[in-house]
């Protein structure tokens, strides 16, 4: 949730602009939020994932687009995709701003991808290190 907030806000507005450009009049897009916590140290997930704030509405019969900040090992998304499937959505697609393929542990289909990056820890534009740097208007590599 926190890692995606800036990117989500920009994407939501771009979807709205796209709808206007395409002349789509029916507007049934809704925005929902879900927070996942994955245990591990500050730069690496263990794959043990917990939902710490769940959706407030059912997704049954809805077309769901997950907006993720970064797919690293893929363990977090694997958990979420499996969990959402049990809620009977009409479809689920994944949109991720970043992907680090070098660290893949679980292969995940990313339907819409912004950028592929090297195996580096990045911060800014929502992404943090120990809750810091989220407010930066750009993405950068955190130097040790
Ligand atoms: P995965 O389960 O795919 O290994 O990890 C996904 C989560 O780990 C992301 O949603 C993000 O919160 C965090 N993460 C992975 N790589 C980075 C990174 O380079 N920088 C930051 N700030 N978080 C990362």
Short mmCIF file of C-alpha atoms in Angstrom, two decimals, residues 2-129:
data_model
loop_
_atom_site.label_atom_id
_atom_site.label_comp_id
_atom_site.label_asym_id
_atom_site.label_seq_id
_atom_site.Cartn_x
_atom_site.Cartn_y
_atom_site.Cartn_z
CA UNK A 2 2.55 2.59 1.10
CA UNK A 3 5.08 1.73 -1.61
CA UNK A 4 2.48 2.22 -4.35
CA UNK A 5 0.76 5.38 -3.15
CA UNK A 6 2.46 7.89 -5.45
CA UNK A 7 2.48 5.66 -8.48
CA UNK A 8 -1.13 4.64 -7.85
CA UNK A 9 -2.22 8.29 -7.74
CA UNK A 10 -0.48 9.04 -11.05
CA UNK A 11 -1.80 5.88 -12.69
CA UNK A 12 -5.39 6.54 -11.54
CA UNK A 13 -5.31 9.97 -13.17
CA UNK A 14 -3.78 8.53 -16.35
CA UNK A 15 -6.57 5.93 -16.52
CA UNK A 16 -9.11 8.72 -16.18
CA UNK A 17 -7.42 10.74 -18.96
CA UNK A 18 -7.28 7.60 -21.12
CA UNK A 19 -10.99 7.04 -20.64
CA UNK A 20 -11.71 10.60 -21.73
CA UNK A 21 -9.44 10.24 -24.79
CA UNK A 22 -11.18 7.02 -25.77
CA UNK A 23 -14.56 8.62 -25.21
CA UNK A 24 -15.60 6.02 -22.63
CA UNK A 25 -18.62 7.29 -20.81
CA UNK A 26 -19.37 4.45 -18.44
CA UNK A 27 -17.21 5.03 -15.44
CA UNK A 28 -17.31 2.20 -12.94
CA UNK A 29 -13.68 2.30 -11.82
CA UNK A 30 -13.33 2.07 -8.05
CA UNK A 31 -10.16 2.36 -5.96
CA UNK A 32 -9.51 -0.01 -3.10
CA UNK A 33 -6.52 -0.40 -0.83
CA UNK A 34 -4.87 -3.42 0.70
CA UNK A 35 -1.74 -3.52 2.84
CA UNK A 36 0.58 -6.49 2.89
CA UNK A 37 3.46 -6.99 5.24
CA UNK A 38 6.19 -9.42 4.40
CA UNK A 39 8.63 -10.42 7.04
CA UNK A 40 12.34 -10.29 6.53
CA UNK A 41 15.13 -7.80 7.01
CA UNK A 42 14.92 -4.26 5.70
CA UNK A 43 15.94 -5.03 2.14
CA UNK A 44 14.78 -8.61 1.68
CA UNK A 45 11.47 -10.45 2.04
CA UNK A 46 11.19 -13.88 3.63
CA UNK A 47 8.06 -14.73 1.68
CA UNK A 48 5.99 -14.94 4.86
CA UNK A 49 3.23 -12.50 3.99
CA UNK A 50 0.36 -11.14 6.06
CA UNK A 51 -2.59 -8.94 5.08
CA UNK A 52 -2.46 -6.08 7.58
CA UNK A 53 -5.30 -4.03 6.07
CA UNK A 54 -7.80 -5.78 3.85
CA UNK A 55 -10.14 -4.55 1.12
CA UNK A 56 -13.33 -3.06 2.51
CA UNK A 57 -15.54 -4.31 -0.35
CA UNK A 58 -15.93 -7.70 -2.02
CA UNK A 59 -14.30 -8.18 -5.42
CA UNK A 60 -16.58 -11.01 -6.50
CA UNK A 61 -17.50 -10.52 -10.16
CA UNK A 62 -15.23 -7.47 -10.53
CA UNK A 63 -12.30 -7.01 -12.91
CA UNK A 64 -9.35 -6.35 -10.59
CA UNK A 65 -6.15 -4.53 -11.52
CA UNK A 66 -3.47 -4.85 -8.84
CA UNK A 67 -1.16 -1.83 -8.76
CA UNK A 68 2.16 -2.89 -7.25
CA UNK A 69 5.32 -0.87 -6.73
CA UNK A 70 7.93 -3.54 -7.37
CA UNK A 71 8.02 -7.27 -8.01
CA UNK A 72 11.26 -8.55 -6.54
CA UNK A 73 11.29 -12.26 -5.62
CA UNK A 74 7.60 -12.52 -6.60
CA UNK A 75 6.69 -14.13 -3.26
CA UNK A 76 4.45 -11.26 -2.12
CA UNK A 77 2.46 -11.20 -5.36
CA UNK A 78 2.21 -14.99 -5.48
CA UNK A 79 0.55 -14.86 -2.07
CA UNK A 80 -1.81 -12.04 -3.04
CA UNK A 81 -2.82 -13.60 -6.37
CA UNK A 82 -3.64 -16.87 -4.63
CA UNK A 83 -5.60 -15.05 -1.93
CA UNK A 84 -7.59 -12.90 -4.39
CA UNK A 85 -8.49 -15.92 -6.52
CA UNK A 86 -10.49 -17.35 -3.60
CA UNK A 87 -12.69 -14.21 -3.65
CA UNK A 88 -14.05 -15.03 -7.14
CA UNK A 89 -13.20 -11.86 -9.10
CA UNK A 90 -14.19 -11.79 -12.81
CA UNK A 91 -10.49 -11.34 -13.65
CA UNK A 92 -7.24 -10.26 -12.02
CA UNK A 93 -4.40 -8.44 -13.77
CA UNK A 94 -1.16 -7.20 -12.34
CA UNK A 95 0.44 -3.87 -13.10
CA UNK A 96 3.86 -3.21 -11.58
CA UNK A 97 6.00 -0.12 -11.89
CA UNK A 98 9.26 -2.05 -11.44
CA UNK A 99 10.53 -5.61 -11.78
CA UNK A 100 13.84 -7.13 -10.65
CA UNK A 101 13.98 -10.36 -12.67
CA UNK A 102 17.43 -11.28 -11.31
CA UNK A 103 15.88 -12.09 -7.92
CA UNK A 104 12.87 -14.12 -9.06
CA UNK A 105 11.93 -17.00 -6.76
CA UNK A 106 8.35 -17.31 -7.91
CA UNK A 107 7.50 -16.63 -11.54
CA UNK A 108 4.68 -14.10 -11.71
CA UNK A 109 2.87 -12.90 -14.82
CA UNK A 110 3.09 -9.11 -14.87
CA UNK A 111 0.43 -7.97 -17.33
CA UNK A 112 1.56 -4.33 -17.41
CA UNK A 113 5.15 -3.42 -16.51
CA UNK A 114 6.82 -0.03 -16.24
CA UNK A 115 10.55 -0.76 -15.99
CA UNK A 116 12.85 -3.73 -15.55
CA UNK A 117 15.72 -2.89 -13.19
CA UNK A 118 18.97 -4.48 -12.04
CA UNK A 119 19.41 -6.14 -8.67
CA UNK A 120 19.72 -2.88 -6.71
CA UNK A 121 17.72 -1.56 -3.76
CA UNK A 122 15.76 1.47 -4.88
CA UNK A 123 13.96 4.18 -2.92
CA UNK A 124 11.77 7.20 -3.62
CA UNK A 125 8.43 7.78 -5.36
CA UNK A 126 6.73 5.78 -2.60
CA UNK A 127 9.49 3.23 -2.02
CA UNK A 128 11.19 3.31 1.36
CA UNK A 129 14.14 2.19 3.37
#
